[in-house]
C-alpha atoms as a PDB file:
ATOM      1  CA  THR A   1     105.546  -9.896  77.030  1.00  0.00           C
ATOM      2  CA  CYS A   2     107.562 -13.033  77.617  1.00  0.00           C
ATOM      3  CA  THR A   3     111.135 -13.048  78.892  1.00  0.00           C
ATOM      4  CA  GLY A   4     114.538 -14.433  77.928  1.00  0.00           C
ATOM      5  CA  THR A   5     116.073 -16.496  75.178  1.00  0.00           C
ATOM      6  CA  PRO A   6     114.466 -18.894  74.543  1.00  0.00           C
ATOM      7  CA  SER A   7     111.301 -16.880  75.105  1.00  0.00           C
ATOM      8  CA  VAL A   8     109.462 -18.170  78.184  1.00  0.00           C
ATOM      9  CA  CYS A   9     105.982 -17.209  79.324  1.00  0.00           C
ATOM     10  CA  THR A  10     104.999 -17.856  82.914  1.00  0.00           C
ATOM     11  CA  GLU A  11     102.101 -17.253  85.286  1.00  0.00           C
ATOM     12  CA  ALA A  12     102.120 -15.900  88.822  1.00  0.00           C
ATOM     13  CA  CYS A  13     102.526 -18.578  91.473  1.00  0.00           C
ATOM     14  CA  THR A  14      99.660 -19.135  93.856  1.00  0.00           C
ATOM     15  CA  ALA A  15     100.309 -16.857  96.875  1.00  0.00           C
ATOM     16  CA  SER A  16     100.006 -19.767  99.311  1.00  0.00           C
ATOM     17  CA  VAL A  17     102.735 -21.647  97.387  1.00  0.00           C
ATOM     18  CA  ALA A  18     105.103 -18.710  96.775  1.00  0.00           C
ATOM     19  CA  GLY A  19     104.860 -17.653 100.425  1.00  0.00           C
ATOM     20  CA  ASP A  20     107.633 -15.212 101.319  1.00  0.00           C
ATOM     21  CA  ALA A  21     109.555 -15.703  98.064  1.00  0.00           C
ATOM     22  CA  VAL A  22     111.311 -12.607  96.734  1.00  0.00           C
ATOM     23  CA  GLY A  23     110.637 -13.669  93.148  1.00  0.00           C
ATOM     24  CA  SER A  24     108.560 -16.475  91.680  1.00  0.00           C
ATOM     25  CA  ALA A  25     107.039 -17.769  88.452  1.00  0.00           C
ATOM     26  CA  ARG A  26     104.825 -20.752  87.635  1.00  0.00           C
ATOM     27  CA  TYR A  27     105.673 -22.793  84.564  1.00  0.00           C
ATOM     28  CA  HIS A  28     103.857 -26.038  83.693  1.00  0.00           C
ATOM     29  CA  ASN A  29     102.267 -26.191  87.161  1.00  0.00           C
ATOM     30  CA  VAL A  30     105.566 -25.833  89.010  1.00  0.00           C
ATOM     31  CA  CYS A  31     106.316 -22.705  91.015  1.00  0.00           C
ATOM     32  CA  TYR A  32     109.974 -21.675  90.895  1.00  0.00           C
ATOM     33  CA  ALA A  33     110.371 -19.546  94.027  1.00  0.00           C
ATOM     34  CA  TYR A  34     113.497 -17.557  94.941  1.00  0.00           C
ATOM     35  CA  PHE A  35     114.189 -17.098  98.654  1.00  0.00           C
ATOM     36  CA  SER A  36     116.654 -14.585 100.062  1.00  0.00           C
ATOM     37  CA  PRO A  37     116.517 -14.921 103.844  1.00  0.00           C
ATOM     38  CA  THR A  38     118.440 -12.561 106.120  1.00  0.00           C
ATOM     39  CA  GLU A  39     120.495 -15.552 107.251  1.00  0.00           C
ATOM     40  CA  LYS A  40     121.620 -17.329 104.095  1.00  0.00           C
ATOM     41  CA  LEU A  41     121.520 -21.136 104.093  1.00  0.00           C
ATOM     42  CA  THR A  42     123.938 -23.948 103.344  1.00  0.00           C
ATOM     43  CA  TRP A  43     122.968 -26.198 100.449  1.00  0.00           C
ATOM     44  CA  THR A  44     121.593 -28.804 102.883  1.00  0.00           C
ATOM     45  CA  GLY A  45     119.722 -26.103 104.812  1.00  0.00           C
ATOM     46  CA  ALA A  46     118.252 -24.745 101.563  1.00  0.00           C
ATOM     47  CA  LEU A  47     117.137 -28.241 100.535  1.00  0.00           C
ATOM     48  CA  ALA A  48     115.509 -28.753 103.954  1.00  0.00           C
ATOM     49  CA  SER A  49     113.754 -25.389 103.665  1.00  0.00           C
ATOM     50  CA  CYS A  50     112.358 -26.300 100.237  1.00  0.00           C
ATOM     51  CA  ILE A  51     111.162 -29.676 101.523  1.00  0.00           C
ATOM     52  CA  THR A  52     109.415 -27.902 104.422  1.00  0.00           C
ATOM     53  CA  LYS A  53     107.664 -25.719 101.831  1.00  0.00           C
ATOM     54  CA  GLY A  54     106.443 -28.852 100.019  1.00  0.00           C
ATOM     55  CA  GLY A  55     109.053 -28.983  97.256  1.00  0.00           C
ATOM     56  CA  SER A  56     112.751 -29.364  96.585  1.00  0.00           C
ATOM     57  CA  LEU A  57     115.608 -27.224  95.367  1.00  0.00           C
ATOM     58  CA  ALA A  58     115.049 -26.301  91.720  1.00  0.00           C
ATOM     59  CA  ILE A  59     116.019 -28.828  89.061  1.00  0.00           C
ATOM     60  CA  ILE A  60     117.260 -26.808  86.074  1.00  0.00           C
ATOM     61  CA  ASP A  61     117.231 -29.423  83.329  1.00  0.00           C
ATOM     62  CA  SER A  62     116.649 -27.213  80.274  1.00  0.00           C
ATOM     63  CA  ALA A  63     117.506 -23.827  78.792  1.00  0.00           C
ATOM     64  CA  THR A  64     113.868 -22.843  79.396  1.00  0.00           C
ATOM     65  CA  LYS A  65     114.167 -23.453  83.136  1.00  0.00           C
ATOM     66  CA  GLU A  66     117.477 -21.559  83.122  1.00  0.00           C
ATOM     67  CA  VAL A  67     115.610 -18.508  81.762  1.00  0.00           C
ATOM     68  CA  ILE A  68     113.013 -18.882  84.544  1.00  0.00           C
ATOM     69  CA  LEU A  69     115.783 -19.146  87.162  1.00  0.00           C
ATOM     70  CA  ASP A  70     117.436 -16.001  85.806  1.00  0.00           C
ATOM     71  CA  HIS A  71     114.079 -14.175  85.845  1.00  0.00           C
ATOM     72  CA  VAL A  72     113.011 -15.066  89.390  1.00  0.00           C
ATOM     73  CA  THR A  73     116.421 -14.360  90.956  1.00  0.00           C
ATOM     74  CA  SER A  74     117.185 -11.161  89.006  1.00  0.00           C
ATOM     75  CA  ASN A  75     120.744 -12.449  88.552  1.00  0.00           C
ATOM     76  CA  ALA A  76     121.367 -13.228  92.243  1.00  0.00           C
ATOM     77  CA  ASP A  77     123.482 -16.232  93.219  1.00  0.00           C
ATOM     78  CA  ALA A  78     121.326 -19.148  94.398  1.00  0.00           C
ATOM     79  CA  TRP A  79     121.635 -22.815  95.289  1.00  0.00           C
ATOM     80  CA  ILE A  80     120.006 -25.264  92.863  1.00  0.00           C
ATOM     81  CA  ASP A  81     119.318 -28.981  93.350  1.00  0.00           C
ATOM     82  CA  LEU A  82     122.511 -30.359  91.754  1.00  0.00           C
ATOM     83  CA  SER A  83     125.299 -32.093  93.708  1.00  0.00           C
ATOM     84  CA  ASP A  84     128.085 -34.660  93.370  1.00  0.00           C
ATOM     85  CA  ALA A  85     128.232 -35.362  97.116  1.00  0.00           C
ATOM     86  CA  ASP A  86     127.447 -39.080  96.640  1.00  0.00           C
ATOM     87  CA  THR A  87     130.072 -39.785  93.945  1.00  0.00           C
ATOM     88  CA  GLU A  88     132.774 -37.230  93.160  1.00  0.00           C
ATOM     89  CA  GLY A  89     132.483 -35.952  89.601  1.00  0.00           C
ATOM     90  CA  SER A  90     129.060 -37.533  89.018  1.00  0.00           C
ATOM     91  CA  PHE A  91     126.610 -34.652  89.352  1.00  0.00           C
ATOM     92  CA  LYS A  92     123.010 -35.713  89.922  1.00  0.00           C
ATOM     93  CA  TRP A  93     119.757 -34.080  90.904  1.00  0.00           C
ATOM     94  CA  VAL A  94     118.401 -34.999  94.351  1.00  0.00           C
ATOM     95  CA  ASP A  95     115.701 -37.139  92.682  1.00  0.00           C
ATOM     96  CA  GLY A  96     118.556 -39.314  91.345  1.00  0.00           C
ATOM     97  CA  SER A  97     118.295 -38.247  87.711  1.00  0.00           C
ATOM     98  CA  SER A  98     121.517 -37.718  85.795  1.00  0.00           C
ATOM     99  CA  LEU A  99     122.639 -34.451  84.281  1.00  0.00           C
ATOM    100  CA  ALA A 100     121.191 -34.154  80.749  1.00  0.00           C
ATOM    101  CA  TYR A 101     121.411 -30.336  80.511  1.00  0.00           C
ATOM    102  CA  SER A 102     124.136 -28.215  82.071  1.00  0.00           C
ATOM    103  CA  ASN A 103     125.200 -24.598  82.108  1.00  0.00           C
ATOM    104  CA  TRP A 104     128.672 -24.682  83.661  1.00  0.00           C
ATOM    105  CA  TYR A 105     130.857 -21.609  83.720  1.00  0.00           C
ATOM    106  CA  SER A 106     134.227 -22.000  81.973  1.00  0.00           C
ATOM    107  CA  ASN A 107     136.508 -24.486  83.805  1.00  0.00           C
ATOM    108  CA  GLN A 108     133.653 -25.658  86.056  1.00  0.00           C
ATOM    109  CA  PRO A 109     133.138 -27.892  87.897  1.00  0.00           C
ATOM    110  CA  ASN A 110     136.606 -27.598  89.388  1.00  0.00           C
ATOM    111  CA  GLY A 111     136.366 -28.119  93.125  1.00  0.00           C
ATOM    112  CA  GLY A 112     137.099 -31.792  93.633  1.00  0.00           C
ATOM    113  CA  THR A 113     135.946 -33.244  96.940  1.00  0.00           C
ATOM    114  CA  GLY A 114     135.756 -29.798  98.580  1.00  0.00           C
ATOM    115  CA  GLU A 115     133.072 -28.373  96.271  1.00  0.00           C
ATOM    116  CA  ASN A 116     130.113 -30.713  95.877  1.00  0.00           C
ATOM    117  CA  CYS A 117     127.079 -28.443  95.578  1.00  0.00           C
ATOM    118  CA  VAL A 118     126.000 -26.258  92.668  1.00  0.00           C
ATOM    119  CA  LEU A 119     125.361 -22.538  92.790  1.00  0.00           C
ATOM    120  CA  ALA A 120     123.697 -20.749  89.888  1.00  0.00           C
ATOM    121  CA  SER A 121     125.820 -17.629  89.769  1.00  0.00           C
ATOM    122  CA  TYR A 122     125.806 -14.387  87.835  1.00  0.00           C
ATOM    123  CA  TYR A 123     129.467 -13.918  86.977  1.00  0.00           C
ATOM    124  CA  ASP A 124     131.063 -11.785  84.245  1.00  0.00           C
ATOM    125  CA  SER A 125     127.567 -10.758  83.026  1.00  0.00           C
ATOM    126  CA  VAL A 126     126.609 -14.388  82.422  1.00  0.00           C
ATOM    127  CA  TYR A 127     124.355 -16.617  84.535  1.00  0.00           C
ATOM    128  CA  GLU A 128     126.069 -20.004  84.825  1.00  0.00           C
ATOM    129  CA  TRP A 129     126.814 -22.778  87.310  1.00  0.00           C
ATOM    130  CA  HIS A 130     129.730 -23.188  89.710  1.00  0.00           C
ATOM    131  CA  ASP A 131     130.496 -25.953  92.165  1.00  0.00           C
ATOM    132  CA  TYR A 132     130.975 -24.605  95.697  1.00  0.00           C
ATOM    133  CA  PRO A 133     131.449 -26.019  99.188  1.00  0.00           C
ATOM    134  CA  CYS A 134     128.049 -27.168 100.453  1.00  0.00           C
ATOM    135  CA  GLU A 135     128.738 -25.416 103.770  1.00  0.00           C
ATOM    136  CA  ASN A 136     128.818 -21.954 102.154  1.00  0.00           C
ATOM    137  CA  THR A 137     125.633 -19.943 102.636  1.00  0.00           C
ATOM    138  CA  TYR A 138     123.550 -18.403  99.838  1.00  0.00           C
ATOM    139  CA  ASP A 139     120.021 -17.683  98.659  1.00  0.00           C
ATOM    140  CA  TYR A 140     118.151 -20.559  97.006  1.00  0.00           C
ATOM    141  CA  VAL A 141     115.421 -21.465  94.519  1.00  0.00           C
ATOM    142  CA  CYS A 142     112.726 -24.042  95.304  1.00  0.00           C
ATOM    143  CA  GLN A 143     110.439 -25.803  92.884  1.00  0.00           C
ATOM    144  CA  ILE A 144     107.014 -26.559  94.313  1.00  0.00           C
ATOM    145  CA  THR A 145     104.044 -28.154  92.551  1.00  0.00           C
ATOM    146  CA  ASP A 146     101.469 -25.395  92.025  1.00  0.00           C
ATOM    147  CA  ILE A 147      98.306 -26.548  90.261  1.00  0.00           C
ATOM    148  CA  PRO A 148      95.718 -23.817  90.626  1.00  0.00           C
ATOM    149  CA  VAL A 149      92.163 -24.812  91.399  1.00  0.00           C
ATOM    150  CA  SER A 150      89.959 -24.008  88.427  1.00  0.00           C
ATOM    151  CA  SER A 151      88.062 -20.758  88.802  1.00  0.00           C
ATOM    152  CA  SER A 152      84.872 -22.722  88.053  1.00  0.00           C
ATOM    153  CA  ALA A 153      85.383 -24.945  91.108  1.00  0.00           C
ATOM    154  CA  SER A 154      83.018 -23.513  93.673  1.00  0.00           C
ATOM    155  CA  SER A 155      83.071 -26.254  96.282  1.00  0.00           C
ATOM    156  CA  ALA A 156      85.566 -28.256  98.284  1.00  0.00           C
ATOM    157  CA  THR A 157      84.994 -31.253  95.978  1.00  0.00           C
ATOM    158  CA  GLN A 158      85.807 -31.072  92.293  1.00  0.00           C
ATOM    159  CA  GLN A 159      85.876 -33.506  89.386  1.00  0.00           C
ATOM    160  CA  PRO A 160      89.482 -34.308  88.279  1.00  0.00           C
ATOM    161  CA  SER A 161      90.216 -35.141  84.657  1.00  0.00           C
ATOM    162  CA  GLY A 162      90.642 -38.853  85.478  1.00  0.00           C
ATOM    163  CA  GLY A 163      87.013 -39.317  86.569  1.00  0.00           C
ATOM    164  CA  GLY A 164      87.171 -39.666  90.393  1.00  0.00           C
ATOM    165  CA  THR A 165      86.843 -36.924  92.972  1.00  0.00           C
ATOM    166  CA  THR A 166      89.514 -35.007  94.776  1.00  0.00           C
ATOM    167  CA  GLU A 167      88.263 -34.054  98.211  1.00  0.00           C
ATOM    168  CA  GLY A 168      89.304 -31.183 100.413  1.00  0.00           C
ATOM    169  CA  GLY A 169      89.800 -28.706  97.592  1.00  0.00           C
ATOM    170  CA  GLY A 170      92.215 -30.966  95.727  1.00  0.00           C
ATOM    171  CA  ARG A 171      94.770 -29.252  93.525  1.00  0.00           C
ATOM    172  CA  ARG A 172      94.590 -31.429  90.408  1.00  0.00           C
ATOM    173  CA  GLY A 173      93.935 -30.282  86.902  1.00  0.00           C
ATOM    174  CA  GLY A 174      95.515 -29.173  83.695  1.00  0.00           C
ATOM    175  CA  GLY A 175      97.341 -25.888  83.431  1.00  0.00           C
ATOM    176  CA  ALA A 176      95.996 -22.891  81.608  1.00  0.00           C
ATOM    177  CA  ALA A 177      97.914 -21.424  78.709  1.00  0.00           C
ATOM    178  CA  PRO A 178     101.000 -19.714  80.131  1.00  0.00           C
ATOM    179  CA  SER A 179     100.975 -15.950  80.508  1.00  0.00           C
ATOM    180  CA  ILE A 180     103.374 -13.426  81.990  1.00  0.00           C
ATOM    181  CA  SER A 181     104.005 -12.545  85.589  1.00  0.00           C
ATOM    182  CA  GLY A 182     106.206  -9.984  87.233  1.00  0.00           C
ATOM    183  CA  ARG A 183     108.442 -10.391  90.224  1.00  0.00           C
ATOM    184  CA  THR A 184     106.633 -11.082  93.425  1.00  0.00           C
ATOM    185  CA  SER A 185     107.189  -9.898  96.931  1.00  0.00           C
ATOM    186  CA  GLN A 186     105.485 -11.513  99.888  1.00  0.00           C
ATOM    187  CA  GLY A 187     103.527 -13.685  97.439  1.00  0.00           C
ATOM    188  CA  GLN A 188     101.844 -10.759  95.648  1.00  0.00           C
ATOM    189  CA  GLN A 189     102.279  -9.851  91.993  1.00  0.00           C
ATOM    190  CA  SER A 190     104.155  -6.587  91.644  1.00  0.00           C
ATOM    191  CA  GLY A 191     102.650  -5.477  88.365  1.00  0.00           C
ATOM    192  CA  ASN A 192     106.061  -5.492  86.672  1.00  0.00           C
ATOM    193  CA  SER A 193     105.483  -7.206  83.349  1.00  0.00           C
ATOM    194  CA  GLY A 194     108.999  -8.684  83.083  1.00  0.00           C
END
């Protein structure tokens, strides 16, 4: 069974990509992984942690990705990739792309120069965005490329779709049709069908 509105079907993230994520889901070869460390992180610390894991903070640029975010966090507050730290009032994703989709809570953003980072927050039974001081500490969601090696690949060298070879167990390839995954803990599927 798929989850949310709009209905979104996901796969389990590769355990090596999800790592110690509390919840994760792969959608279109991107693993959205929710981390809830004992010591919460500032927005900058969360971004650095995601980069260390091979990704970035999650870019939520569609209602579909919002459903995934809601699913992997189970309604917990979490930093996402959005900020207006460079130019006040001009929210952009870290990759420089402008805001085409947004899910602001009523009267948000409202923080002026003191609140430049965006927290996806479950407030009044609704999951929406708030601008908060970047120095506050919260959980966070990373997005990490997660292209599973085809189950038919039996060696360290495989044939990518473009014709050349990817050595060292390369992680190229098209994604399989999406299916459902449950919440994960320590990179293992829990069996919960969402």
